[in-house]
CSV table of C-alpha atoms in Angstrom, one decimal:
chain,number,residue,atom,x,y,z
A,3,MET,CA,-58.7,51.1,2.0
A,4,LEU,CA,-58.3,48.5,4.6
A,5,ASN,CA,-55.3,49.1,6.8
A,6,LEU,CA,-53.8,45.7,7.4
A,7,ASP,CA,-51.2,44.8,10.0
A,8,PRO,CA,-48.0,43.8,8.1
A,9,ILE,CA,-47.9,40.3,9.7
A,10,TRP,CA,-50.8,39.4,7.4
A,11,MET,CA,-49.0,40.5,4.2
A,12,PRO,CA,-47.2,38.0,1.9
A,13,ASP,CA,-43.8,39.7,2.2
A,14,ALA,CA,-43.6,39.5,6.0
A,15,GLN,CA,-44.9,36.0,5.9
A,16,GLN,CA,-42.2,34.9,3.5
A,17,ILE,CA,-39.5,36.4,5.8
A,18,HIS,CA,-41.0,34.8,8.9
A,19,PHE,CA,-41.4,31.4,7.2
A,20,ARG,CA,-37.7,31.4,6.3
A,21,LEU,CA,-36.9,32.2,10.0
A,22,LEU,CA,-39.1,29.3,11.0
A,23,LEU,CA,-37.5,27.0,8.4
A,24,ASP,CA,-34.0,27.9,9.6
A,25,ALA,CA,-35.1,27.4,13.2
A,26,MET,CA,-36.5,23.9,12.4
A,27,ALA,CA,-33.3,23.1,10.4
A,28,ARG,CA,-30.9,24.3,13.2
A,29,PRO,CA,-32.6,23.4,16.5
A,30,GLY,CA,-31.8,25.7,19.4
A,31,LYS,CA,-30.6,28.7,17.4
A,32,CYS,CA,-32.7,31.8,18.2
A,33,HIS,CA,-34.0,34.0,15.5
A,34,SER,CA,-35.4,37.5,15.9
A,35,LEU,CA,-38.8,38.1,14.4
A,36,THR,CA,-38.5,41.2,12.2
A,37,ILE,CA,-42.1,42.4,12.3
A,38,ALA,CA,-44.2,42.3,15.4
A,39,PRO,CA,-48.0,42.5,15.3
A,40,GLU,CA,-49.2,46.1,15.9
A,41,GLU,CA,-51.6,44.7,18.4
A,42,GLY,CA,-52.3,41.3,19.9
A,43,PRO,CA,-49.9,38.6,21.1
A,44,ALA,CA,-46.6,38.0,19.4
A,45,VAL,CA,-47.5,34.4,18.7
A,46,LEU,CA,-49.9,35.8,16.0
A,47,THR,CA,-46.8,36.4,13.8
A,48,VAL,CA,-46.1,32.6,13.7
A,49,LEU,CA,-49.7,31.7,13.3
A,50,ALA,CA,-50.3,34.1,10.5
A,51,THR,CA,-47.3,32.7,8.7
A,52,LEU,CA,-48.4,29.0,8.9
A,53,LEU,CA,-52.2,28.7,9.2
A,54,ASP,CA,-55.2,28.9,6.9
A,55,ALA,CA,-58.6,27.3,6.7
A,56,GLU,CA,-57.0,23.9,5.8
A,57,VAL,CA,-55.6,23.2,9.3
A,58,LEU,CA,-56.9,22.9,12.9
A,59,LEU,CA,-55.7,25.0,15.8
A,60,ALA,CA,-56.2,24.5,19.5
A,61,ASP,CA,-55.7,27.3,22.1
A,62,PRO,CA,-56.3,25.6,25.4
A,63,HIS,CA,-54.9,28.5,27.4
A,64,THR,CA,-56.9,31.2,25.5
A,65,LEU,CA,-54.0,33.2,24.3
A,66,LEU,CA,-55.9,34.5,21.3
A,67,ARG,CA,-58.7,37.0,21.1
A,68,SER,CA,-61.8,36.3,19.0
A,69,ASP,CA,-60.7,38.9,16.4
A,70,ASP,CA,-57.5,36.9,15.9
A,71,TRP,CA,-59.5,33.8,15.0
A,72,HIS,CA,-61.4,35.6,12.4
A,73,MET,CA,-58.2,36.9,10.8
A,74,LEU,CA,-56.5,33.5,10.9
A,75,GLN,CA,-59.5,31.8,9.2
A,76,VAL,CA,-58.4,28.7,11.0
A,77,ALA,CA,-60.8,26.1,12.4
A,78,SER,CA,-60.7,25.3,16.1
A,79,ALA,CA,-60.3,21.8,17.4
A,80,VAL,CA,-59.8,20.0,20.6
A,81,VAL,CA,-56.2,19.8,21.7
A,82,GLU,CA,-55.8,16.1,21.0
A,83,GLN,CA,-56.9,16.5,17.4
A,84,ALA,CA,-55.3,19.9,16.4
A,85,ASP,CA,-52.5,20.2,13.9
A,86,TYR,CA,-51.2,23.3,15.7
A,87,VAL,CA,-51.5,23.9,19.4
A,88,ILE,CA,-50.5,27.2,21.1
A,89,CYS,CA,-49.8,27.0,24.9
A,90,ASP,CA,-48.5,29.1,27.7
A,91,GLY,CA,-45.1,27.4,28.4
A,92,SER,CA,-45.3,28.2,32.1
A,93,ARG,CA,-48.3,26.0,32.5
A,94,ALA,CA,-47.7,22.2,32.7
A,95,PRO,CA,-49.3,20.2,29.8
A,96,ASN,CA,-52.3,18.1,30.6
A,97,PHE,CA,-53.0,16.5,27.2
A,98,THR,CA,-51.4,14.3,24.6
A,99,PRO,CA,-51.1,16.0,21.2
A,100,LYS,CA,-51.4,14.2,17.9
A,101,LEU,CA,-48.3,12.1,17.3
A,102,GLY,CA,-48.9,11.0,13.8
A,103,THR,CA,-49.0,7.4,12.6
A,104,LEU,CA,-46.3,5.1,11.4
A,105,PRO,CA,-47.1,5.4,7.7
A,106,SER,CA,-47.9,9.2,8.0
A,107,PRO,CA,-45.9,10.7,10.8
A,108,GLU,CA,-46.4,14.2,9.4
A,109,GLN,CA,-50.0,14.0,10.7
A,110,SER,CA,-48.7,15.1,14.0
A,111,ALA,CA,-49.1,18.3,16.0
A,112,THR,CA,-46.8,21.3,16.0
A,113,LEU,CA,-46.7,22.8,19.5
A,114,ILE,CA,-46.1,26.5,19.7
A,115,LEU,CA,-45.0,27.4,23.3
A,116,VAL,CA,-44.9,31.0,24.5
A,117,VAL,CA,-42.2,31.4,27.1
A,118,ASP,CA,-40.9,34.5,29.0
A,119,GLU,CA,-37.5,34.6,27.4
A,120,LEU,CA,-35.2,32.7,25.1
A,121,GLY,CA,-31.4,33.0,25.4
A,122,GLN,CA,-31.4,33.3,29.2
A,123,GLY,CA,-33.2,31.8,32.1
A,124,ASP,CA,-33.2,29.0,34.6
A,125,ALA,CA,-33.8,26.1,32.2
A,126,SER,CA,-30.5,25.2,30.6
A,127,LEU,CA,-30.6,22.6,27.8
A,128,ARG,CA,-27.9,20.9,25.8
A,129,LEU,CA,-29.1,19.8,22.4
A,130,THR,CA,-27.8,17.2,19.9
A,131,GLY,CA,-29.2,15.7,16.8
A,132,PRO,CA,-29.8,16.6,13.1
A,133,GLY,CA,-29.2,20.2,12.3
A,134,ILE,CA,-26.6,20.6,15.1
A,135,ALA,CA,-22.9,20.3,14.2
A,136,ASP,CA,-21.7,19.3,17.7
A,137,THR,CA,-23.9,20.5,20.5
A,138,GLU,CA,-26.1,23.5,20.9
A,139,SER,CA,-27.1,25.1,24.2
A,140,LEU,CA,-30.4,26.8,24.9
A,141,LEU,CA,-31.5,28.8,27.9
A,142,ILE,CA,-35.2,29.3,28.5
A,143,LYS,CA,-37.0,31.3,31.1
A,144,GLY,CA,-40.6,30.5,31.9
A,145,LEU,CA,-40.9,26.9,30.6
A,146,ASP,CA,-42.5,24.4,32.9
A,147,LYS,CA,-40.1,21.4,33.1
A,148,GLN,CA,-42.9,19.0,32.5
A,149,TRP,CA,-43.0,20.0,28.9
A,150,LEU,CA,-39.6,18.5,28.3
A,151,GLU,CA,-40.5,15.4,30.3
A,152,MET,CA,-43.7,14.9,28.4
A,153,ARG,CA,-41.9,15.6,25.1
A,154,GLU,CA,-39.5,12.7,25.9
A,155,ASP,CA,-42.5,10.4,25.9
A,156,TRP,CA,-44.0,11.9,22.8
A,157,VAL,CA,-40.9,11.6,20.7
A,158,CYS,CA,-39.5,8.3,22.0
A,159,SER,CA,-40.6,6.2,19.0
A,160,PHE,CA,-39.4,7.9,15.9
A,161,PRO,CA,-40.9,8.7,13.4
A,162,LEU,CA,-43.9,9.5,15.7
A,163,GLY,CA,-43.6,12.6,17.7
A,164,VAL,CA,-44.3,16.4,18.0
A,165,ASP,CA,-42.3,19.4,16.9
A,166,LEU,CA,-41.9,22.4,19.2
A,167,ILE,CA,-41.7,26.0,18.2
A,168,LEU,CA,-40.7,28.2,21.2
A,169,LEU,CA,-41.3,31.9,21.2
A,170,ASP,CA,-40.7,34.8,23.7
A,171,GLY,CA,-42.4,37.7,21.9
A,172,ARG,CA,-39.2,38.7,20.1
A,173,GLN,CA,-37.4,35.5,19.1
A,174,ILE,CA,-38.2,32.1,18.0
A,175,THR,CA,-36.4,28.7,18.1
A,176,ALA,CA,-37.5,25.2,17.4
A,177,LEU,CA,-37.1,21.7,18.8
A,178,PRO,CA,-38.0,19.1,16.1
A,179,ARG,CA,-38.7,15.6,17.2
A,180,THR,CA,-35.2,14.4,16.3
A,181,THR,CA,-33.5,16.7,18.8
A,182,LYS,CA,-32.1,15.1,21.9
A,183,VAL,CA,-32.6,17.4,24.9
A,184,GLU,CA,-30.4,17.1,28.0
A,185,MET,CA,-31.4,19.2,31.0
A,186,LEU,CA,-28.3,20.6,32.8
B,218,MET,CA,-50.4,40.7,-21.2
B,219,SER,CA,-52.3,42.5,-18.5
B,220,ALA,CA,-52.9,39.6,-16.1
B,221,SER,CA,-50.9,40.1,-12.9
B,222,TYR,CA,-49.8,37.3,-10.8
B,223,PRO,CA,-48.7,37.5,-7.1
B,224,PHE,CA,-45.0,37.4,-6.3
B,225,GLY,CA,-43.9,33.9,-6.8
B,226,PHE,CA,-46.8,33.0,-9.2
B,227,LEU,CA,-48.5,30.7,-6.6
B,228,ASN,CA,-51.3,32.1,-4.4
B,229,GLU,CA,-50.7,32.5,-0.7
B,230,TYR,CA,-52.7,29.4,0.2
B,231,ALA,CA,-50.6,27.2,-2.1
B,232,LYS,CA,-47.4,28.7,-0.7
B,233,LYS,CA,-48.5,28.1,2.9
B,234,GLU,CA,-49.3,24.5,2.2
B,235,VAL,CA,-45.8,24.0,0.7
B,236,ARG,CA,-44.3,25.8,3.6
B,237,ARG,CA,-46.1,23.7,6.2
B,238,SER,CA,-45.1,20.5,4.4
B,239,THR,CA,-41.5,21.7,4.2
B,240,LEU,CA,-41.3,22.3,8.0
B,241,LYS,CA,-42.5,18.7,8.6
B,242,ALA,CA,-40.1,17.4,6.0
B,243,VAL,CA,-37.2,19.0,7.9
B,244,ALA,CA,-38.5,17.8,11.3
B,245,ILE,CA,-38.7,14.2,10.0
B,246,PRO,CA,-35.5,13.9,8.0
B,247,GLY,CA,-35.9,11.8,4.8
B,248,TYR,CA,-39.6,11.3,5.1
B,249,GLN,CA,-41.6,12.1,2.0
B,250,VAL,CA,-44.3,14.5,3.0
B,251,PRO,CA,-47.3,14.5,0.6
B,252,TYR,CA,-48.5,17.9,-0.6
B,253,SER,CA,-51.0,19.0,-3.2
B,254,SER,CA,-48.6,19.8,-6.0
B,255,ARG,CA,-50.2,22.6,-8.0
B,256,GLU,CA,-50.6,22.8,-11.8
B,257,MET,CA,-47.7,24.9,-13.1
B,258,PRO,CA,-47.5,26.5,-16.5
B,259,MET,CA,-45.0,23.8,-17.6
B,260,GLY,CA,-45.3,20.0,-17.8
B,261,ARG,CA,-44.9,17.8,-14.7
B,262,GLY,CA,-41.5,16.3,-14.9
B,263,PHE,CA,-39.9,19.5,-15.9
B,264,GLY,CA,-38.9,20.4,-12.4
B,265,THR,CA,-42.3,21.6,-11.1
B,266,GLY,CA,-41.6,20.1,-7.6
B,267,GLY,CA,-38.4,22.1,-7.2
B,268,LEU,CA,-40.0,25.1,-8.7
B,269,GLN,CA,-42.9,25.1,-6.3
B,270,LEU,CA,-40.4,24.9,-3.4
B,271,THR,CA,-38.4,27.8,-4.8
B,272,LEU,CA,-41.5,29.9,-5.5
B,273,SER,CA,-42.8,29.3,-2.0
B,274,LEU,CA,-39.5,30.0,-0.2
B,275,LEU,CA,-37.7,32.6,-2.2
B,276,GLY,CA,-38.0,36.3,-1.1
B,277,LYS,CA,-37.2,39.7,-2.4
B,278,GLY,CA,-33.5,40.6,-2.4
B,279,GLU,CA,-32.3,37.0,-2.5
B,280,THR,CA,-29.8,35.8,-5.1
B,281,LEU,CA,-30.8,32.6,-7.0
B,282,LYS,CA,-28.8,30.2,-9.1
B,283,VAL,CA,-30.5,27.6,-11.3
B,284,ILE,CA,-28.6,24.6,-12.6
B,285,ASP,CA,-29.4,21.8,-14.9
B,286,GLN,CA,-26.9,18.9,-14.9
B,287,GLY,CA,-24.2,21.2,-13.7
B,288,SER,CA,-24.8,23.9,-16.3
B,289,ASP,CA,-26.5,27.2,-15.9
B,290,ASP,CA,-27.1,27.4,-19.6
B,291,SER,CA,-29.0,24.1,-20.2
B,292,VAL,CA,-32.5,24.4,-21.4
B,293,ASN,CA,-34.2,23.4,-18.2
B,294,ALA,CA,-32.2,25.8,-16.1
B,295,VAL,CA,-32.8,28.7,-18.6
B,296,ASN,CA,-36.5,28.1,-18.7
B,297,LEU,CA,-36.9,27.8,-14.9
B,298,ARG,CA,-34.7,30.8,-14.3
B,299,SER,CA,-36.6,33.1,-16.7
B,300,PHE,CA,-39.9,31.9,-15.3
B,301,ILE,CA,-38.8,32.7,-11.7
B,302,GLU,CA,-37.3,36.1,-12.8
B,303,MET,CA,-40.6,36.9,-14.5
B,304,THR,CA,-42.8,36.0,-11.5
B,305,CYS,CA,-40.5,37.1,-8.6
B,306,GLU,CA,-39.8,40.7,-9.0
B,307,GLY,CA,-36.9,42.0,-6.9
B,308,ILE,CA,-34.8,38.8,-6.8
B,309,ASN,CA,-31.3,38.6,-8.3
B,310,THR,CA,-29.9,35.7,-10.3
B,311,THR,CA,-26.3,34.5,-10.6
B,312,THR,CA,-24.3,31.6,-12.1
B,313,LYS,CA,-21.7,31.7,-9.4
B,314,THR,CA,-22.2,29.2,-6.6
B,315,ASP,CA,-20.6,31.3,-3.9
B,316,GLU,CA,-22.8,34.3,-4.8
B,317,ALA,CA,-26.0,32.4,-4.5
B,318,ASP,CA,-28.3,32.4,-1.4
B,319,PHE,CA,-30.6,30.0,-3.0
B,320,ILE,CA,-29.9,27.2,-5.5
B,321,GLN,CA,-32.3,25.2,-7.5
B,322,SER,CA,-30.7,22.3,-9.2
B,323,ARG,CA,-31.5,19.4,-11.6
B,324,HIS,CA,-29.3,16.4,-11.0
B,325,ARG,CA,-26.1,17.9,-9.6
B,326,ILE,CA,-24.9,19.4,-6.3
B,327,PRO,CA,-22.2,22.1,-7.1
B,328,GLU,CA,-18.5,21.1,-6.7
B,329,THR,CA,-18.0,24.2,-4.5
B,330,ALA,CA,-18.9,23.2,-1.0
B,331,LEU,CA,-22.1,24.9,0.2
B,332,ARG,CA,-22.2,27.1,3.2
B,333,GLU,CA,-24.6,27.3,6.2
B,334,ASP,CA,-26.3,30.4,4.8
B,335,GLN,CA,-27.1,28.7,1.5
B,336,LEU,CA,-30.0,26.4,0.7
B,337,ILE,CA,-30.3,24.0,-2.2
B,338,VAL,CA,-33.5,22.6,-3.8
B,339,LEU,CA,-33.2,19.5,-5.9
B,340,GLN,CA,-35.7,18.5,-8.6
B,341,VAL,CA,-36.9,15.0,-8.1
B,342,PRO,CA,-38.6,12.8,-10.8
B,343,TYR,CA,-39.0,9.6,-8.6
B,344,PRO,CA,-39.0,10.2,-4.9
B,345,ASP,CA,-39.5,6.7,-3.6
B,346,PRO,CA,-36.5,4.3,-3.6
B,347,LEU,CA,-38.8,1.4,-2.6
B,348,VAL,CA,-40.9,1.6,-5.8
B,349,VAL,CA,-38.6,-0.9,-7.5
B,350,VAL,CA,-39.4,-3.6,-4.9
B,351,GLU,CA,-43.0,-2.7,-3.8
B,352,PRO,CA,-45.7,-1.4,-6.1
B,353,SER,CA,-48.2,-0.5,-3.4
B,354,GLU,CA,-47.7,3.0,-1.9
B,355,ASP,CA,-49.7,1.9,1.3
B,356,LYS,CA,-47.2,-0.9,1.8
B,357,ARG,CA,-44.2,1.3,1.0
B,358,LYS,CA,-45.3,3.8,3.6
B,359,ILE,CA,-45.4,1.0,6.3
B,360,LEU,CA,-42.0,-0.3,5.1
B,361,HIS,CA,-40.6,3.3,5.4
B,362,GLY,CA,-42.1,3.8,8.8
B,363,GLU,CA,-40.6,0.6,10.1
B,364,ALA,CA,-37.3,1.4,8.3
B,365,ASP,CA,-37.5,-2.0,6.7
B,366,TYR,CA,-35.2,-1.9,3.7
B,367,SER,CA,-34.4,-5.5,3.5
B,368,ARG,CA,-35.9,-5.9,0.0
B,369,LEU,CA,-33.8,-3.0,-1.3
B,370,LEU,CA,-30.7,-4.6,0.1
B,371,VAL,CA,-31.6,-7.9,-1.6
B,372,LYS,CA,-31.8,-5.9,-4.9
B,373,LEU,CA,-28.3,-4.5,-4.3
B,374,TYR,CA,-27.1,-8.0,-3.4
B,375,GLU,CA,-28.5,-9.4,-6.6
B,376,ASP,CA,-26.5,-6.8,-8.5
B,377,ILE,CA,-23.3,-7.9,-6.9
B,378,VAL,CA,-24.1,-11.5,-7.7
B,379,LYS,CA,-24.8,-10.7,-11.3
B,380,PHE,CA,-22.2,-8.0,-12.0
B,381,ASP,CA,-19.8,-8.0,-9.1
B,382,GLU,CA,-20.8,-4.6,-8.2
B,383,ILE,CA,-23.8,-2.4,-7.4
B,384,THR,CA,-24.8,-1.0,-10.8
B,385,ILE,CA,-26.8,2.1,-9.7
B,386,SER,CA,-25.2,5.0,-11.4
B,387,HIS,CA,-27.5,7.8,-10.1
B,388,ARG,CA,-30.4,8.1,-7.7
B,389,TYR,CA,-28.3,6.0,-5.2
B,390,PRO,CA,-30.5,5.0,-2.2
B,391,THR,CA,-29.2,6.9,0.8
B,392,ARG,CA,-30.2,6.5,4.5
B,393,ILE,CA,-30.9,9.7,6.3
B,394,ASN,CA,-30.3,10.0,10.1
B,395,GLY,CA,-30.3,6.2,10.4
B,396,HIS,CA,-34.0,5.7,9.5
B,397,TYR,CA,-35.6,6.7,6.2
B,398,VAL,CA,-33.9,5.8,2.9
B,399,ILE,CA,-34.4,8.4,0.2
B,400,ASP,CA,-34.0,8.7,-3.5
B,401,PRO,CA,-31.6,11.6,-3.6
B,402,SER,CA,-32.8,12.6,-7.1
B,403,PRO,CA,-30.7,11.6,-10.1
B,404,ILE,CA,-27.4,13.1,-8.8
B,405,PRO,CA,-24.4,11.0,-9.7
B,406,ARG,CA,-22.8,8.9,-7.0
B,407,TRP,CA,-20.1,11.6,-6.9
B,408,ASP,CA,-22.5,13.9,-5.2
B,409,VAL,CA,-24.0,11.5,-2.7
B,410,PRO,CA,-21.2,12.1,0.0
B,411,LYS,CA,-22.1,15.8,-0.2
B,412,LEU,CA,-25.4,15.0,1.5
B,413,ASN,CA,-23.7,13.8,4.6
B,414,GLN,CA,-23.2,16.4,7.3
B,415,SER,CA,-24.0,19.1,4.7
B,416,LYS,CA,-23.7,22.7,6.0
B,417,ALA,CA,-26.6,23.8,3.8
B,418,LEU,CA,-30.2,22.7,4.2
B,419,ILE,CA,-31.1,20.3,1.3
B,420,LEU,CA,-34.7,20.2,0.2
B,421,LEU,CA,-36.1,17.8,-2.5
B,422,GLY,CA,-39.3,18.4,-4.3
B,423,ALA,CA,-41.2,16.0,-6.6
B,424,GLY,CA,-44.0,17.8,-8.5
B,425,ARG,CA,-45.6,14.9,-10.4
B,426,GLU,CA,-45.4,12.5,-7.4
B,427,LYS,CA,-46.4,15.3,-5.0
B,428,LYS,CA,-43.8,14.8,-2.3
B,429,ILE,CA,-41.4,17.0,-0.4
B,430,TYR,CA,-38.5,15.7,1.7
B,431,ALA,CA,-35.4,17.1,3.3
B,432,VAL,CA,-31.9,16.4,4.4
B,433,PRO,CA,-31.3,18.9,7.3
B,434,PRO,CA,-27.8,20.3,7.8
B,435,TYR,CA,-25.4,18.3,9.9
B,436,THR,CA,-27.3,15.1,9.4
B,437,LYS,CA,-25.9,11.7,8.7
B,438,ALA,CA,-26.6,10.5,5.1
B,439,GLU,CA,-25.2,7.0,4.3
B,440,PRO,CA,-25.5,5.4,0.9
B,441,LEU,CA,-26.7,1.8,1.2
B,442,ALA,CA,-23.8,-0.6,0.9
B,443,PHE,CA,-22.4,-3.8,2.5
B,444,GLU,CA,-19.5,-4.2,4.8
B,445,ASP,CA,-17.4,-6.1,2.2
B,446,VAL,CA,-18.7,-4.1,-0.8
B,447,PRO,CA,-18.3,-0.5,0.3
B,448,PHE,CA,-19.9,2.4,-1.6
B,449,ARG,CA,-17.7,4.1,-4.2
B,450,VAL,CA,-18.0,7.0,-6.5
B,451,GLU,CA,-17.3,7.2,-10.2
B,452,ASN,CA,-13.8,6.4,-11.2
B,453,PHE,CA,-12.2,8.9,-13.7
B,454,SER,CA,-8.9,7.1,-14.2
B,455,ASP,CA,-7.7,6.3,-17.7
B,456,GLU,CA,-6.3,2.9,-18.7
B,457,ASN,CA,-2.9,3.8,-17.2
B,458,GLY,CA,-4.5,4.6,-13.8
B,459,GLN,CA,-4.0,8.3,-14.4
B,460,ARG,CA,-6.8,10.6,-13.2
B,461,ARG,CA,-8.4,12.2,-16.3
B,462,SER,CA,-8.5,16.0,-16.3
B,463,CYS,CA,-10.9,18.4,-17.7
B,464,GLN,CA,-9.9,19.3,-21.3
B,465,ARG,CA,-11.0,22.9,-20.7
B,466,CYS,CA,-9.7,23.9,-17.3
B,467,GLY,CA,-7.3,21.0,-16.5
B,468,CYS,CA,-9.1,20.2,-13.2
B,469,THR,CA,-8.4,16.7,-11.9
B,470,SER,CA,-10.8,16.7,-8.9
B,471,SER,CA,-14.2,17.4,-10.4
B,472,PHE,CA,-17.0,15.2,-11.8
B,473,LEU,CA,-16.4,14.9,-15.6
B,474,ASP,CA,-18.7,14.6,-18.5
B,475,GLU,CA,-17.6,12.4,-21.4
B,476,PHE,CA,-17.9,13.8,-24.9
B,477,VAL,CA,-16.8,12.6,-28.3
B,478,ASP,CA,-14.9,15.1,-30.5
B,479,SER,CA,-16.8,15.0,-33.8
B,480,LYS,CA,-13.6,15.7,-35.8
B,481,THR,CA,-11.2,13.2,-34.3
B,482,GLY,CA,-13.7,10.7,-32.9
B,483,LYS,CA,-11.8,10.7,-29.6
B,484,LYS,CA,-13.4,10.8,-26.2
B,485,VAL,CA,-12.8,14.0,-24.3
B,486,TYR,CA,-13.6,14.9,-20.7
B,487,GLN,CA,-14.8,18.1,-19.3
B,488,CYS,CA,-16.1,19.4,-15.9
B,489,SER,CA,-19.9,18.9,-15.5
B,490,ASP,CA,-20.2,21.9,-13.2
B,491,SER,CA,-19.7,24.9,-15.6
B,492,ASP,CA,-19.3,27.5,-12.8
B,493,TRP,CA,-16.5,25.3,-11.2
B,494,CYS,CA,-14.9,24.9,-14.6
B,495,ASP,CA,-14.9,28.7,-15.2
B,496,ALA,CA,-13.4,29.4,-11.8
B,497,GLN,CA,-10.7,26.8,-12.4
B,498,GLY,CA,-10.0,28.2,-15.8
B,499,SER,CA,-9.6,31.7,-14.6
B,500,ALA,CA,-7.5,30.5,-11.6
B,501,SER,CA,-5.1,28.7,-14.0
B,502,VAL,CA,-4.8,31.9,-16.1
B,503,ALA,CA,-4.0,33.9,-13.0
B,504,GLU,CA,-1.3,31.4,-12.2
B,505,GLY,CA,0.2,31.6,-15.7
B,506,ARG,CA,-0.9,28.1,-16.7
B,507,THR,CA,-2.5,27.5,-20.1
B,508,PRO,CA,-6.1,26.6,-19.7
B,509,GLY,CA,-7.5,23.7,-21.7
B,510,ALA,CA,-7.8,23.8,-25.5
B,511,THR,CA,-11.3,25.3,-25.7
B,512,ASP,CA,-12.2,28.6,-24.3
B,513,GLU,CA,-15.9,28.5,-25.1
B,514,TYR,CA,-18.4,26.7,-22.9
B,515,PRO,CA,-19.8,24.4,-24.1
B,516,PRO,CA,-17.3,23.8,-26.8
B,517,THR,CA,-18.9,23.9,-30.3
B,518,ASN,CA,-17.0,21.1,-32.0
B,519,ILE,CA,-18.1,18.2,-29.8
B,520,GLU,CA,-21.3,16.3,-29.3
B,521,GLN,CA,-22.4,15.1,-25.9
B,522,VAL,CA,-23.0,11.4,-26.1
B,523,VAL,CA,-23.7,10.6,-22.4
B,524,VAL,CA,-27.2,11.7,-21.5
B,525,ALA,CA,-28.3,11.0,-18.0
B,526,ASN,CA,-31.8,9.8,-17.4
B,527,GLY,CA,-34.7,11.6,-15.7
């Protein structure tokens, strides 16, 4: 009997998807991932929940091992064409992800940024926009400031843009394209 | 029957696709995300869009409420609920709005205000409000992208010229976060203000038309209207200007269905939301008031004459 890591199982993926959905619906709120991969990077939990052979993934900072690619069954793409991009948040971006088109803005990338820590750190953000009653504050450790500057450009003409999922190994949070980010 | 289906009936690939589309729908409020709506063991148009969302999102241990036009006992709600119970082992169901984690609804949003920890899925027959003014989907997608709703506003204006008011009774076009205009499914006007700054996430699924869209929590939702002709909800006043009350529970603040009493031929009014009506009824008993004339729901001596579309 094949002994499979729980992150590949439907029950765990359902739980993790609901965390992702709540994260996307309430930007800046941090959610703890309940099940971590037994081995391999924590970002695998998010990827296992969302990806299959129908989408394209880019891993410009080589955060995944070749075994992980086999398990994900996902096809690899250059970063400008990928539906999902995973990056080390401490390294500045040097690419433009897919921003979608005016008739089809959903054909845009989801960026998954791995940072050192969520909930504390040197970057202090004040968030407003859909999903936030008044304002939400978010502290991040290990995110290059250029990500937020580039994001401003990427999301400036709604409905085009990118959606960010941030992850620190334990927790996730999200910044959809509609969230206004103010750096304090 | 020996065939076993996975939890939630759909296979994991189908669920993942619905889930990915749902995340994009939340990230782009009001935009109709296309998805490959699967064949379900019931006809398209019977709530398969809402059903696929529910089956892809629901997890073990959650409590589900299924409503059809405000009632948990209508045929569509009963069928969908028993299908979900059959295919999602380990979930609970309830008829009480405040006990539910997850609500799937056809054409009503509960009277009880929803909380942050709840989620509502609405079944949508016709997702695109622009279809009445533009037959080409390619062109509609561009109009949506540019947030160009001038033709829709002309349509509303024509209504005012002809009838002195906007005559849309349900599926009232509503602008989400200042950009996309959605068809909020055939909810009555009464429910449209509940979309605005909702505490709960609202997801809308159209199975036949293969679209998923969302109104995230704490998001602006404005019904289309004009400065001099503001949006208004249904008026339940009688000829003397008195607010009609539910004949069963006496509530004067809920959305009412109109019935005809088959014995007397008189019109009677009753809460559309059966759970709300039950709660009001038991509250009035607790306070020593006499609840309305009928104790059964739905009452057996009357026929419903108003049947909403969709």
